[in-house]
């Protein structure tokens, strides 16, 4: 499924819709270059889950946990991870195969431990279509 947005608000709204419909155990992976809108997307998804506290990139921890929404929200940023062993140390399986919704930024860095069943999201720019244009590709795999 391919979506196209032309503003951060539109990306937020798309992600919010997905958050509103997400079921327990869903793992979203989020891929895209710096500044493409991954954080905007994470904020929309969280809003859709009913989370009102601010969502920041979990820069100093691998995972940030938000408990106040309709379902627990586990926001991962694995950009700085050196080895998947760091994921083992935080007990990632409890999150990936748990009762909440996971969003994993830079998921391609931990490809070997991603659940087979996941919703992959790729955000890309296309400057020929404008500075604020984003192509958002959503693919359910492992179903
Ligand atoms: P990332 O987390 O991928 O590094 P951010 O979400 O922090 O990126 O930043 C995305 C930037 O791009 C923001 O400044 C946002 O306002 C801007 N932007 C412009 N157009 C869009 C769009 N269509 N969707 C998302 N963000 C957009
Ligand atoms: Mg970010």
PDB file of C-alpha atoms in Angstrom, residues 15-137:
ATOM      1  CA  UNK A  15      -0.085   7.336  11.390  1.00  0.00           C
ATOM      2  CA  UNK A  16      -2.853   8.309  13.795  1.00  0.00           C
ATOM      3  CA  UNK A  17      -5.305   6.252  11.775  1.00  0.00           C
ATOM      4  CA  UNK A  18      -2.988   3.256  11.967  1.00  0.00           C
ATOM      5  CA  UNK A  19      -2.581   3.755  15.713  1.00  0.00           C
ATOM      6  CA  UNK A  20      -6.330   3.907  16.164  1.00  0.00           C
ATOM      7  CA  UNK A  21      -6.777   0.586  14.415  1.00  0.00           C
ATOM      8  CA  UNK A  22      -3.670  -1.212  15.727  1.00  0.00           C
ATOM      9  CA  UNK A  23      -4.124  -4.433  17.638  1.00  0.00           C
ATOM     10  CA  UNK A  24      -2.094  -5.845  20.504  1.00  0.00           C
ATOM     11  CA  UNK A  25       1.015  -7.592  19.257  1.00  0.00           C
ATOM     12  CA  UNK A  26       1.465  -5.438  16.167  1.00  0.00           C
ATOM     13  CA  UNK A  27       5.068  -4.603  15.356  1.00  0.00           C
ATOM     14  CA  UNK A  28       5.642  -1.678  13.004  1.00  0.00           C
ATOM     15  CA  UNK A  29       9.091  -1.218  11.550  1.00  0.00           C
ATOM     16  CA  UNK A  30      10.004   2.244  10.398  1.00  0.00           C
ATOM     17  CA  UNK A  31      12.689   2.933   7.842  1.00  0.00           C
ATOM     18  CA  UNK A  32      13.792   6.185   6.259  1.00  0.00           C
ATOM     19  CA  UNK A  33      16.604   8.703   6.195  1.00  0.00           C
ATOM     20  CA  UNK A  34      17.199  11.329   8.851  1.00  0.00           C
ATOM     21  CA  UNK A  35      14.673  14.130   8.674  1.00  0.00           C
ATOM     22  CA  UNK A  36      12.209  12.190   6.569  1.00  0.00           C
ATOM     23  CA  UNK A  37       9.482  12.146   9.232  1.00  0.00           C
ATOM     24  CA  UNK A  38       9.948   9.055  11.398  1.00  0.00           C
ATOM     25  CA  UNK A  39       9.347  11.007  14.585  1.00  0.00           C
ATOM     26  CA  UNK A  40       6.280  12.705  13.096  1.00  0.00           C
ATOM     27  CA  UNK A  41       4.969   9.250  12.235  1.00  0.00           C
ATOM     28  CA  UNK A  42       5.699   7.913  15.742  1.00  0.00           C
ATOM     29  CA  UNK A  43       3.855  10.867  17.265  1.00  0.00           C
ATOM     30  CA  UNK A  44       0.811  10.240  15.086  1.00  0.00           C
ATOM     31  CA  UNK A  45       0.761   6.547  15.891  1.00  0.00           C
ATOM     32  CA  UNK A  46       0.958   7.304  19.607  1.00  0.00           C
ATOM     33  CA  UNK A  47      -1.823   9.859  19.321  1.00  0.00           C
ATOM     34  CA  UNK A  48      -3.978   7.231  17.645  1.00  0.00           C
ATOM     35  CA  UNK A  49      -3.351   4.942  20.592  1.00  0.00           C
ATOM     36  CA  UNK A  50      -4.600   7.649  22.931  1.00  0.00           C
ATOM     37  CA  UNK A  51      -1.235   8.716  24.308  1.00  0.00           C
ATOM     38  CA  UNK A  52      -1.067  12.373  25.195  1.00  0.00           C
ATOM     39  CA  UNK A  53       2.419  12.678  26.635  1.00  0.00           C
ATOM     40  CA  UNK A  54       5.083  13.911  24.201  1.00  0.00           C
ATOM     41  CA  UNK A  55       6.875  11.311  22.104  1.00  0.00           C
ATOM     42  CA  UNK A  56      10.539  11.989  21.565  1.00  0.00           C
ATOM     43  CA  UNK A  57      13.090   9.859  19.857  1.00  0.00           C
ATOM     44  CA  UNK A  58      14.371   7.432  22.492  1.00  0.00           C
ATOM     45  CA  UNK A  59      17.931   8.566  22.016  1.00  0.00           C
ATOM     46  CA  UNK A  60      19.518   7.403  25.244  1.00  0.00           C
ATOM     47  CA  UNK A  61      17.505   4.235  25.731  1.00  0.00           C
ATOM     48  CA  UNK A  62      16.725   1.604  23.142  1.00  0.00           C
ATOM     49  CA  UNK A  63      13.076   1.508  24.107  1.00  0.00           C
ATOM     50  CA  UNK A  64      10.667   4.013  25.599  1.00  0.00           C
ATOM     51  CA  UNK A  65       7.490   2.641  27.174  1.00  0.00           C
ATOM     52  CA  UNK A  66       4.166   4.534  27.202  1.00  0.00           C
ATOM     53  CA  UNK A  67       1.424   2.952  29.279  1.00  0.00           C
ATOM     54  CA  UNK A  68      -1.352   5.516  29.250  1.00  0.00           C
ATOM     55  CA  UNK A  69      -3.013   4.692  25.919  1.00  0.00           C
ATOM     56  CA  UNK A  70      -5.526   2.134  24.747  1.00  0.00           C
ATOM     57  CA  UNK A  71      -2.628  -0.364  24.493  1.00  0.00           C
ATOM     58  CA  UNK A  72       0.946  -0.146  25.758  1.00  0.00           C
ATOM     59  CA  UNK A  73       3.223   1.522  23.218  1.00  0.00           C
ATOM     60  CA  UNK A  74       6.848   0.431  22.916  1.00  0.00           C
ATOM     61  CA  UNK A  75       8.899   2.892  20.919  1.00  0.00           C
ATOM     62  CA  UNK A  76      12.305   1.566  19.860  1.00  0.00           C
ATOM     63  CA  UNK A  77      15.150   3.441  18.237  1.00  0.00           C
ATOM     64  CA  UNK A  78      17.955   1.032  17.478  1.00  0.00           C
ATOM     65  CA  UNK A  79      20.097   3.489  15.526  1.00  0.00           C
ATOM     66  CA  UNK A  80      22.933   3.420  18.035  1.00  0.00           C
ATOM     67  CA  UNK A  81      22.840  -0.260  18.754  1.00  0.00           C
ATOM     68  CA  UNK A  82      26.179  -2.000  18.370  1.00  0.00           C
ATOM     69  CA  UNK A  83      25.042  -5.584  18.455  1.00  0.00           C
ATOM     70  CA  UNK A  84      21.708  -7.399  18.676  1.00  0.00           C
ATOM     71  CA  UNK A  85      22.939  -8.679  22.043  1.00  0.00           C
ATOM     72  CA  UNK A  86      21.892  -5.282  23.414  1.00  0.00           C
ATOM     73  CA  UNK A  87      18.357  -6.200  22.387  1.00  0.00           C
ATOM     74  CA  UNK A  88      18.638  -9.487  24.266  1.00  0.00           C
ATOM     75  CA  UNK A  89      19.778  -7.571  27.347  1.00  0.00           C
ATOM     76  CA  UNK A  90      16.640  -5.451  27.432  1.00  0.00           C
ATOM     77  CA  UNK A  91      14.451  -8.505  26.871  1.00  0.00           C
ATOM     78  CA  UNK A  92      13.092  -7.400  23.504  1.00  0.00           C
ATOM     79  CA  UNK A  93      10.969 -10.532  23.119  1.00  0.00           C
ATOM     80  CA  UNK A  94       8.677  -9.404  25.921  1.00  0.00           C
ATOM     81  CA  UNK A  95       7.906  -6.333  23.821  1.00  0.00           C
ATOM     82  CA  UNK A  96       7.853  -7.826  20.310  1.00  0.00           C
ATOM     83  CA  UNK A  97       5.663 -10.755  21.354  1.00  0.00           C
ATOM     84  CA  UNK A  98       3.801  -8.939  24.109  1.00  0.00           C
ATOM     85  CA  UNK A  99       0.512  -7.195  24.674  1.00  0.00           C
ATOM     86  CA  UNK A 100       1.276  -3.825  23.173  1.00  0.00           C
ATOM     87  CA  UNK A 101       2.114  -2.076  19.933  1.00  0.00           C
ATOM     88  CA  UNK A 102       5.774  -1.776  18.920  1.00  0.00           C
ATOM     89  CA  UNK A 103       7.318   0.787  16.621  1.00  0.00           C
ATOM     90  CA  UNK A 104      10.947   0.127  15.712  1.00  0.00           C
ATOM     91  CA  UNK A 105      12.951   2.928  14.115  1.00  0.00           C
ATOM     92  CA  UNK A 106      15.996   1.875  12.064  1.00  0.00           C
ATOM     93  CA  UNK A 107      14.656  -1.693  12.172  1.00  0.00           C
ATOM     94  CA  UNK A 108      16.876  -2.729   9.267  1.00  0.00           C
ATOM     95  CA  UNK A 109      19.798  -2.736  11.723  1.00  0.00           C
ATOM     96  CA  UNK A 110      18.267  -5.623  13.679  1.00  0.00           C
ATOM     97  CA  UNK A 111      16.800  -7.551  10.765  1.00  0.00           C
ATOM     98  CA  UNK A 112      17.843 -10.913  12.143  1.00  0.00           C
ATOM     99  CA  UNK A 113      15.654 -10.653  15.251  1.00  0.00           C
ATOM    100  CA  UNK A 114      12.615  -8.918  13.816  1.00  0.00           C
ATOM    101  CA  UNK A 115       9.420 -10.927  14.140  1.00  0.00           C
ATOM    102  CA  UNK A 116       8.453 -12.674  10.938  1.00  0.00           C
ATOM    103  CA  UNK A 117       5.061 -11.063  11.142  1.00  0.00           C
ATOM    104  CA  UNK A 118       5.265  -7.287  11.034  1.00  0.00           C
ATOM    105  CA  UNK A 119       4.063  -4.167   9.304  1.00  0.00           C
ATOM    106  CA  UNK A 120       6.903  -2.490   7.438  1.00  0.00           C
ATOM    107  CA  UNK A 121       6.785   1.222   6.822  1.00  0.00           C
ATOM    108  CA  UNK A 122       9.174   3.043   4.542  1.00  0.00           C
ATOM    109  CA  UNK A 123       9.176   6.827   4.287  1.00  0.00           C
ATOM    110  CA  UNK A 124      10.944   8.435   1.364  1.00  0.00           C
ATOM    111  CA  UNK A 125      11.356  11.909  -0.051  1.00  0.00           C
ATOM    112  CA  UNK A 126      11.162  12.759  -3.720  1.00  0.00           C
ATOM    113  CA  UNK A 127      12.432  16.274  -4.168  1.00  0.00           C
ATOM    114  CA  UNK A 128      11.065  16.454  -7.700  1.00  0.00           C
ATOM    115  CA  UNK A 129       7.617  16.327  -6.114  1.00  0.00           C
ATOM    116  CA  UNK A 130       8.326  19.054  -3.598  1.00  0.00           C
ATOM    117  CA  UNK A 131      10.197  19.602  -0.364  1.00  0.00           C
ATOM    118  CA  UNK A 132       7.342  18.357   1.831  1.00  0.00           C
ATOM    119  CA  UNK A 133       6.364  15.382  -0.312  1.00  0.00           C
ATOM    120  CA  UNK A 134       6.713  11.943   1.287  1.00  0.00           C
ATOM    121  CA  UNK A 135       5.976   8.533  -0.150  1.00  0.00           C
ATOM    122  CA  UNK A 136       4.948   6.174   2.625  1.00  0.00           C
ATOM    123  CA  UNK A 137       4.948   2.505   1.716  1.00  0.00           C
TER     124      UNK A 137
END
